[in-house]
């Protein structure tokens, strides 16, 4: 089998890259280790920046997003027992974010791929990437017990943090930067109306909590937990009682509880691998970088990586130019490090750190007090939260 671009991974970055390449007339095949149902069962991101919405518009898969997505022009910060609204829309000259689940983005991209008859091979096992430092890379894998080889011009490593592509790069050719946080997020999904119509990010001396949503009838809530906690330690009753303790009296009164339909713990990590291109193999999305979810940037960075990559590959095929390919790493990394900085800062501001105790809490409250009362500090938060613009210059 042969294709122009072999894409490893059918998460949002692989599927969006496939759609962008197809639109540019570039042939691609996606190999995914899991089944389609498994991929759709993962509950992850919820907040889309305008640049991500624009990309979904560009590939023509945003009809449902525009119908069902919730446009948010602000977020609320809760600290010292009170909520304060950050009016992102007016602070950024009219920018918003859209609350629409990663699961739905994935579902829309999968359906579009199926409609167009584009090939995605699910349950592709033992995927291995070969000869990406030559002009003739290939990928081998096993499906339904048969060993297969896919010849290609380029390999796109969209296979997430635990994927095979980054792991196949020789050790001396890659530098990894990492920060692991001493806590995780326990998340719960429930068919109950959200406590408020916008997201609430809460800093309390009990730790961080986030009130998010997927629709007017489905809520997504998180609380900070120690890394040693297990999901089994958390009954629904314990979760709701803990969440309530993080909220202000009005939110406490409005909180509607109900049985969870998903519950999981995610550890928090900042991670960047440099560079993101190795000959004819490129890394994109979580394969190259991880942000803690506090800034809601992971899915959005994945989307902009693959925009840069599709642009580079389009230049290569249409104009016989290597310029975009040569600049891919540098272009992505500039945007990535800005998002890493923001996500690290917002995480540091909102969570309780075991080693800073009471002093750390007081300093966070002072910074939050400054943030909500200073127009320039609020604007800086708003600009970063709605997303910095895509940059094709140097
Ligand atoms: P994914 O989604 O991990 O997809 C990678 C795919 O590759 C497959 N794979 C392989 N396939 C073949 N062979 C192999 N050897 C393979 N190894 C792996 C996997 O099965 C998988 O299908 O990476 P991608 O596409 O780069 O997308 C990244 C996003 O999923 C991620 O950044 C976000 O979910 C992060 N994130 C958030 N991002 C936001 O922008 N806004 C948010 O509000 C937000 N909230 C979150 C989040 C992530 C969370 N968790 C669970 C880490 C909230 C949470 C709790
Ligand atoms: C979510 O809805 O899952 C979500 C929203 C905002 C974040 C992280 C996660 O910062």
Tab-separated table of N, CA and C in Angstrom, residues 167-287:
chain	number	residue	atom	x	y	z
A	167	UNK	N	8.904	8.101	20.427
A	167	UNK	CA	9.749	7.056	21.032
A	167	UNK	C	10.715	6.456	20.011
A	168	UNK	N	10.465	6.632	18.710
A	168	UNK	CA	11.324	6.047	17.672
A	168	UNK	C	12.468	6.964	17.254
A	169	UNK	N	12.487	8.172	17.779
A	169	UNK	CA	13.548	9.122	17.420
A	169	UNK	C	14.806	8.777	18.213
A	170	UNK	N	15.988	8.727	17.566
A	170	UNK	CA	17.209	8.429	18.320
A	170	UNK	C	17.406	9.420	19.467
A	171	UNK	N	17.815	8.916	20.608
A	171	UNK	CA	17.876	9.716	21.837
A	171	UNK	C	18.617	11.042	21.696
A	172	UNK	N	19.750	11.013	21.002
A	172	UNK	CA	20.577	12.222	20.895
A	172	UNK	C	19.966	13.300	20.017
A	173	UNK	N	18.887	12.996	19.289
A	173	UNK	CA	18.312	13.968	18.339
A	173	UNK	C	17.161	14.758	18.932
A	174	UNK	N	16.788	14.482	20.167
A	174	UNK	CA	15.589	15.108	20.731
A	174	UNK	C	15.877	15.603	22.151
A	175	UNK	N	15.332	16.758	22.496
A	175	UNK	CA	15.463	17.272	23.867
A	175	UNK	C	14.059	17.366	24.453
A	176	UNK	N	13.910	16.884	25.671
A	176	UNK	CA	12.593	16.911	26.311
A	176	UNK	C	12.636	17.792	27.554
A	177	UNK	N	11.650	18.667	27.678
A	177	UNK	CA	11.521	19.545	28.842
A	177	UNK	C	10.246	19.131	29.573
A	178	UNK	N	10.341	18.942	30.887
A	178	UNK	CA	9.174	18.404	31.582
A	178	UNK	C	9.026	18.961	32.988
A	179	UNK	N	7.768	19.193	33.373
A	179	UNK	CA	7.462	19.524	34.771
A	179	UNK	C	6.234	18.705	35.171
A	180	UNK	N	6.378	17.937	36.233
A	180	UNK	CA	5.248	17.123	36.704
A	180	UNK	C	4.709	17.786	37.960
A	181	UNK	N	3.396	17.981	38.042
A	181	UNK	CA	2.788	18.676	39.194
A	181	UNK	C	2.413	17.650	40.263
A	182	UNK	N	2.429	18.071	41.525
A	182	UNK	CA	2.186	17.090	42.603
A	182	UNK	C	0.701	16.863	42.891
A	183	UNK	N	-0.134	16.875	41.852
A	183	UNK	CA	-1.579	16.621	42.036
A	183	UNK	C	-2.192	16.260	40.686
A	184	UNK	N	-3.438	15.820	40.740
A	184	UNK	CA	-4.175	15.504	39.510
A	184	UNK	C	-5.544	16.144	39.560
A	185	UNK	N	-6.316	15.954	38.488
A	185	UNK	CA	-7.717	16.407	38.452
A	185	UNK	C	-8.611	15.174	38.437
A	186	UNK	N	-9.555	15.160	39.374
A	186	UNK	CA	-10.614	14.154	39.345
A	186	UNK	C	-11.780	14.793	38.599
A	187	UNK	N	-12.181	14.175	37.493
A	187	UNK	CA	-13.252	14.750	36.657
A	187	UNK	C	-14.492	13.892	36.695
A	188	UNK	N	-15.639	14.535	36.619
A	188	UNK	CA	-16.913	13.816	36.629
A	188	UNK	C	-17.802	14.420	35.536
A	189	UNK	N	-18.496	13.553	34.811
A	189	UNK	CA	-19.461	14.001	33.801
A	189	UNK	C	-20.832	13.556	34.283
A	190	UNK	N	-21.827	14.439	34.246
A	190	UNK	CA	-23.152	14.062	34.762
A	190	UNK	C	-24.241	14.800	34.000
A	191	UNK	N	-25.357	14.127	33.809
A	191	UNK	CA	-26.484	14.761	33.116
A	191	UNK	C	-27.305	15.601	34.078
A	192	UNK	N	-26.704	16.714	34.467
A	192	UNK	CA	-27.360	17.704	35.340
A	192	UNK	C	-27.063	19.084	34.747
A	193	UNK	N	-27.961	20.062	34.913
A	193	UNK	CA	-27.678	21.390	34.351
A	193	UNK	C	-26.470	22.027	35.036
A	194	UNK	N	-25.645	22.766	34.282
A	194	UNK	CA	-24.460	23.400	34.874
A	194	UNK	C	-24.832	24.386	35.980
A	195	UNK	N	-23.928	24.535	36.930
A	195	UNK	CA	-24.181	25.393	38.093
A	195	UNK	C	-24.251	26.866	37.694
A	196	UNK	N	-23.568	27.216	36.590
A	196	UNK	CA	-23.574	28.601	36.126
A	196	UNK	C	-23.477	28.566	34.602
A	197	UNK	N	-23.846	29.661	33.914
A	197	UNK	CA	-23.819	29.596	32.447
A	197	UNK	C	-22.416	29.792	31.880
A	198	UNK	N	-21.448	30.214	32.729
A	198	UNK	CA	-20.054	30.281	32.273
A	198	UNK	C	-19.193	29.397	33.175
A	199	UNK	N	-17.927	29.161	32.728
A	199	UNK	CA	-17.039	28.298	33.518
A	199	UNK	C	-16.604	29.023	34.793
A	200	UNK	N	-16.512	28.268	35.893
A	200	UNK	CA	-15.997	28.833	37.151
A	200	UNK	C	-14.685	28.123	37.476
A	201	UNK	N	-13.592	28.893	37.568
A	201	UNK	CA	-12.295	28.377	38.011
A	201	UNK	C	-12.146	28.809	39.470
A	202	UNK	N	-12.041	27.834	40.382
A	202	UNK	CA	-12.063	28.161	41.814
A	202	UNK	C	-10.731	27.862	42.503
A	203	UNK	N	-10.233	28.864	43.218
A	203	UNK	CA	-9.058	28.692	44.083
A	203	UNK	C	-9.550	28.732	45.523
A	204	UNK	N	-9.303	27.654	46.280
A	204	UNK	CA	-9.680	27.663	47.699
A	204	UNK	C	-8.542	27.020	48.493
A	205	UNK	N	-8.618	27.174	49.822
A	205	UNK	CA	-7.561	26.537	50.621
A	205	UNK	C	-7.747	25.014	50.662
A	206	UNK	N	-8.817	24.503	50.027
A	206	UNK	CA	-8.974	23.043	49.856
A	206	UNK	C	-8.388	22.589	48.537
A	207	UNK	N	-7.939	23.541	47.703
A	207	UNK	CA	-7.416	23.205	46.380
A	207	UNK	C	-8.297	23.754	45.285
A	208	UNK	N	-7.976	23.368	44.051
A	208	UNK	CA	-8.638	23.901	42.856
A	208	UNK	C	-9.919	23.136	42.538
A	209	UNK	N	-10.887	23.836	41.936
A	209	UNK	CA	-12.053	23.161	41.347
A	209	UNK	C	-12.450	23.905	40.085
A	210	UNK	N	-13.050	23.185	39.143
A	210	UNK	CA	-13.520	23.781	37.887
A	210	UNK	C	-14.931	23.307	37.602
A	211	UNK	N	-15.815	24.255	37.324
A	211	UNK	CA	-17.181	23.925	36.908
A	211	UNK	C	-17.275	24.201	35.418
A	212	UNK	N	-17.391	23.137	34.634
A	212	UNK	CA	-17.520	23.295	33.188
A	212	UNK	C	-18.776	22.557	32.731
A	213	UNK	N	-18.920	22.417	31.440
A	213	UNK	CA	-20.175	21.843	30.914
A	213	UNK	C	-19.952	21.298	29.523
A	214	UNK	N	-20.912	20.548	29.041
A	214	UNK	CA	-20.925	20.120	27.646
A	214	UNK	C	-22.173	20.637	26.936
A	215	UNK	N	-23.234	20.910	27.688
A	215	UNK	CA	-24.483	21.436	27.108
A	215	UNK	C	-25.300	22.021	28.264
A	216	UNK	N	-26.521	22.467	27.950
A	216	UNK	CA	-27.381	23.033	28.994
A	216	UNK	C	-27.860	21.962	29.965
A	217	UNK	N	-27.653	20.689	29.606
A	217	UNK	CA	-28.137	19.608	30.479
A	217	UNK	C	-27.025	18.660	30.908
A	218	UNK	N	-25.799	18.923	30.494
A	218	UNK	CA	-24.684	18.026	30.853
A	218	UNK	C	-23.528	18.842	31.430
A	219	UNK	N	-23.081	18.472	32.637
A	219	UNK	CA	-22.019	19.223	33.321
A	219	UNK	C	-20.736	18.410	33.401
A	220	UNK	N	-19.628	19.135	33.433
A	220	UNK	CA	-18.317	18.531	33.619
A	220	UNK	C	-17.659	19.290	34.766
A	221	UNK	N	-17.341	18.571	35.849
A	221	UNK	CA	-16.738	19.202	37.018
A	221	UNK	C	-15.420	18.514	37.356
A	222	UNK	N	-14.491	19.298	37.901
A	222	UNK	CA	-13.200	18.746	38.327
A	222	UNK	C	-12.857	19.255	39.728
A	223	UNK	N	-12.167	18.428	40.517
A	223	UNK	CA	-11.535	18.908	41.756
A	223	UNK	C	-10.086	18.406	41.794
A	224	UNK	N	-9.232	19.208	42.412
A	224	UNK	CA	-7.825	18.822	42.590
A	224	UNK	C	-7.743	17.676	43.588
A	225	UNK	N	-6.942	16.649	43.260
A	225	UNK	CA	-6.754	15.530	44.198
A	225	UNK	C	-5.270	15.175	44.300
A	226	UNK	N	-4.843	14.597	45.421
A	226	UNK	CA	-3.455	14.134	45.511
A	226	UNK	C	-3.218	13.002	44.510
A	227	UNK	N	-1.974	12.861	44.055
A	227	UNK	CA	-1.650	11.834	43.057
A	227	UNK	C	-1.889	10.420	43.566
A	228	UNK	N	-1.918	10.299	44.896
A	228	UNK	CA	-2.103	8.967	45.484
A	228	UNK	C	-3.574	8.518	45.468
A	229	UNK	N	-4.512	9.441	45.196
A	229	UNK	CA	-5.939	9.063	45.203
A	229	UNK	C	-6.272	8.173	44.009
A	230	UNK	N	-7.225	7.269	44.214
A	230	UNK	CA	-7.712	6.395	43.142
A	230	UNK	C	-9.184	6.736	42.901
A	231	UNK	N	-9.646	6.512	41.667
A	231	UNK	CA	-11.052	6.804	41.340
A	231	UNK	C	-11.977	6.052	42.304
A	232	UNK	N	-11.579	4.818	42.668
A	232	UNK	CA	-12.419	3.997	43.557
A	232	UNK	C	-12.606	4.657	44.938
A	233	UNK	N	-11.684	5.574	45.293
A	233	UNK	CA	-11.811	6.259	46.593
A	233	UNK	C	-12.955	7.272	46.569
A	234	UNK	N	-13.443	7.590	45.365
A	234	UNK	CA	-14.371	8.704	45.222
A	234	UNK	C	-15.748	8.223	44.770
A	235	UNK	N	-16.651	8.039	45.726
A	235	UNK	CA	-18.053	7.788	45.367
A	235	UNK	C	-18.610	9.089	44.798
A	236	UNK	N	-19.734	9.012	44.081
A	236	UNK	CA	-20.362	10.237	43.572
A	236	UNK	C	-20.693	11.176	44.726
A	237	UNK	N	-21.181	10.605	45.830
A	237	UNK	CA	-21.587	11.432	46.985
A	237	UNK	C	-20.382	12.217	47.524
A	238	UNK	N	-19.243	11.521	47.619
A	238	UNK	CA	-18.047	12.201	48.150
A	238	UNK	C	-17.633	13.320	47.197
A	239	UNK	N	-17.704	13.048	45.887
A	239	UNK	CA	-17.315	14.069	44.911
A	239	UNK	C	-18.178	15.321	45.044
A	240	UNK	N	-19.519	15.122	45.057
A	240	UNK	CA	-20.419	16.285	45.099
A	240	UNK	C	-20.222	17.088	46.387
A	241	UNK	N	-20.021	16.377	47.496
A	241	UNK	CA	-19.826	17.078	48.784
A	241	UNK	C	-18.535	17.898	48.730
A	242	UNK	N	-17.480	17.328	48.141
A	242	UNK	CA	-16.196	18.023	48.071
A	242	UNK	C	-16.300	19.237	47.145
A	243	UNK	N	-16.916	19.016	45.970
A	243	UNK	CA	-17.061	20.127	45.014
A	243	UNK	C	-17.816	21.290	45.675
A	244	UNK	N	-18.910	20.952	46.362
A	244	UNK	CA	-19.747	21.981	46.997
A	244	UNK	C	-18.929	22.838	47.961
A	245	UNK	N	-18.026	22.183	48.677
A	245	UNK	CA	-17.192	22.897	49.643
A	245	UNK	C	-16.241	23.899	49.003
A	246	UNK	N	-16.017	23.776	47.677
A	246	UNK	CA	-15.139	24.719	46.985
A	246	UNK	C	-15.910	25.947	46.489
A	247	UNK	N	-17.246	25.914	46.557
A	247	UNK	CA	-18.043	26.938	45.862
A	247	UNK	C	-18.534	28.042	46.793
A	248	UNK	N	-18.949	29.155	46.199
A	248	UNK	CA	-19.531	30.271	46.957
A	248	UNK	C	-20.990	29.923	47.280
A	249	UNK	N	-21.606	30.623	48.237
A	249	UNK	CA	-22.954	30.243	48.676
A	249	UNK	C	-23.979	30.187	47.544
A	250	UNK	N	-23.923	31.125	46.582
A	250	UNK	CA	-24.906	31.125	45.494
A	250	UNK	C	-24.735	29.865	44.619
A	251	UNK	N	-23.481	29.556	44.300
A	251	UNK	CA	-23.221	28.365	43.477
A	251	UNK	C	-23.598	27.099	44.260
A	252	UNK	N	-23.335	27.104	45.554
A	252	UNK	CA	-23.715	25.945	46.379
A	252	UNK	C	-25.218	25.703	46.287
A	253	UNK	N	-25.972	26.811	46.322
A	253	UNK	CA	-27.434	26.689	46.272
A	253	UNK	C	-27.906	26.218	44.898
A	254	UNK	N	-27.155	26.596	43.837
A	254	UNK	CA	-27.564	26.247	42.467
A	254	UNK	C	-27.080	24.876	42.015
A	255	UNK	N	-26.151	24.277	42.756
A	255	UNK	CA	-25.531	23.023	42.293
A	255	UNK	C	-26.560	21.894	42.265
A	256	UNK	N	-26.728	21.307	41.077
A	256	UNK	CA	-27.608	20.140	40.947
A	256	UNK	C	-26.712	18.919	40.815
A	257	UNK	N	-26.951	17.910	41.641
A	257	UNK	CA	-26.113	16.704	41.607
A	257	UNK	C	-26.895	15.550	40.972
A	258	UNK	N	-26.163	14.505	40.599
A	258	UNK	CA	-26.804	13.343	39.976
A	258	UNK	C	-25.751	12.273	39.745
A	259	UNK	N	-26.168	11.108	39.232
A	259	UNK	CA	-25.193	10.029	39.038
A	259	UNK	C	-24.152	10.386	37.968
A	260	UNK	N	-22.903	9.985	38.186
A	260	UNK	CA	-21.857	10.273	37.194
A	260	UNK	C	-21.995	9.315	36.017
A	261	UNK	N	-21.700	9.827	34.803
A	261	UNK	CA	-21.648	8.914	33.650
A	261	UNK	C	-20.204	8.654	33.239
A	262	UNK	N	-19.280	9.395	33.823
A	262	UNK	CA	-17.846	9.126	33.640
A	262	UNK	C	-17.134	9.755	34.816
A	263	UNK	N	-16.070	9.078	35.264
A	263	UNK	CA	-15.287	9.606	36.377
A	263	UNK	C	-13.848	9.142	36.167
A	264	UNK	N	-12.891	10.056	36.185
A	264	UNK	CA	-11.501	9.646	35.959
A	264	UNK	C	-10.553	10.641	36.607
A	265	UNK	N	-9.310	10.195	36.827
A	265	UNK	CA	-8.286	11.080	37.392
A	265	UNK	C	-7.191	11.274	36.343
A	266	UNK	N	-6.832	12.535	36.066
A	266	UNK	CA	-5.753	12.834	35.118
A	266	UNK	C	-4.620	13.532	35.870
A	267	UNK	N	-3.399	13.007	35.768
A	267	UNK	CA	-2.262	13.718	36.372
A	267	UNK	C	-1.951	14.970	35.560
A	268	UNK	N	-1.327	15.975	36.183
A	268	UNK	CA	-1.021	17.219	35.457
A	268	UNK	C	0.471	17.291	35.131
A	269	UNK	N	0.761	17.706	33.892
A	269	UNK	CA	2.135	17.689	33.420
A	269	UNK	C	2.322	18.808	32.398
A	270	UNK	N	3.527	19.404	32.398
A	270	UNK	CA	3.944	20.278	31.299
A	270	UNK	C	5.084	19.543	30.607
A	271	UNK	N	5.060	19.493	29.277
A	271	UNK	CA	6.086	18.728	28.548
A	271	UNK	C	6.242	19.302	27.143
A	272	UNK	N	7.497	19.458	26.707
A	272	UNK	CA	7.745	19.847	25.306
A	272	UNK	C	8.923	19.042	24.775
A	273	UNK	N	8.779	18.501	23.573
A	273	UNK	CA	9.894	17.828	22.879
A	273	UNK	C	10.342	18.728	21.736
A	274	UNK	N	11.642	18.911	21.629
A	274	UNK	CA	12.203	19.735	20.551
A	274	UNK	C	13.285	18.940	19.829
A	275	UNK	N	13.384	19.017	18.507
A	275	UNK	CA	12.476	19.679	17.581
A	275	UNK	C	11.239	18.823	17.350
A	276	UNK	N	10.412	19.212	16.379
A	276	UNK	CA	9.197	18.430	16.080
A	276	UNK	C	9.265	17.806	14.688
A	277	UNK	N	10.413	17.986	14.020
A	277	UNK	CA	10.605	17.352	12.712
A	277	UNK	C	11.911	16.543	12.727
A	278	UNK	N	11.826	15.336	12.195
A	278	UNK	CA	12.990	14.459	12.100
A	278	UNK	C	13.002	13.914	10.679
A	279	UNK	N	13.708	14.579	9.782
A	279	UNK	CA	13.718	14.172	8.377
A	279	UNK	C	12.325	14.258	7.802
A	280	UNK	N	11.742	13.105	7.482
A	280	UNK	CA	10.401	13.089	6.877
A	280	UNK	C	9.322	12.667	7.884
A	281	UNK	N	9.639	12.758	9.145
A	281	UNK	CA	8.609	12.507	10.176
A	281	UNK	C	8.395	13.779	11.012
A	282	UNK	N	7.126	14.093	11.248
A	282	UNK	CA	6.756	15.273	12.048
A	282	UNK	C	5.950	14.816	13.256
A	283	UNK	N	6.159	15.472	14.384
A	283	UNK	CA	5.290	15.236	15.548
A	283	UNK	C	4.270	16.370	15.617
A	284	UNK	N	3.059	16.056	16.052
A	284	UNK	CA	2.028	17.098	16.211
A	284	UNK	C	1.140	16.748	17.395
A	285	UNK	N	0.615	17.772	18.075
A	285	UNK	CA	-0.309	17.564	19.195
A	285	UNK	C	0.405	16.965	20.404
A	286	UNK	N	-0.343	16.166	21.173
A	286	UNK	CA	0.184	15.629	22.433
A	286	UNK	C	1.425	14.748	22.230
A	287	UNK	N	1.697	14.293	21.019
A	287	UNK	CA	2.923	13.525	20.756
A	287	UNK	C	4.151	14.386	21.030
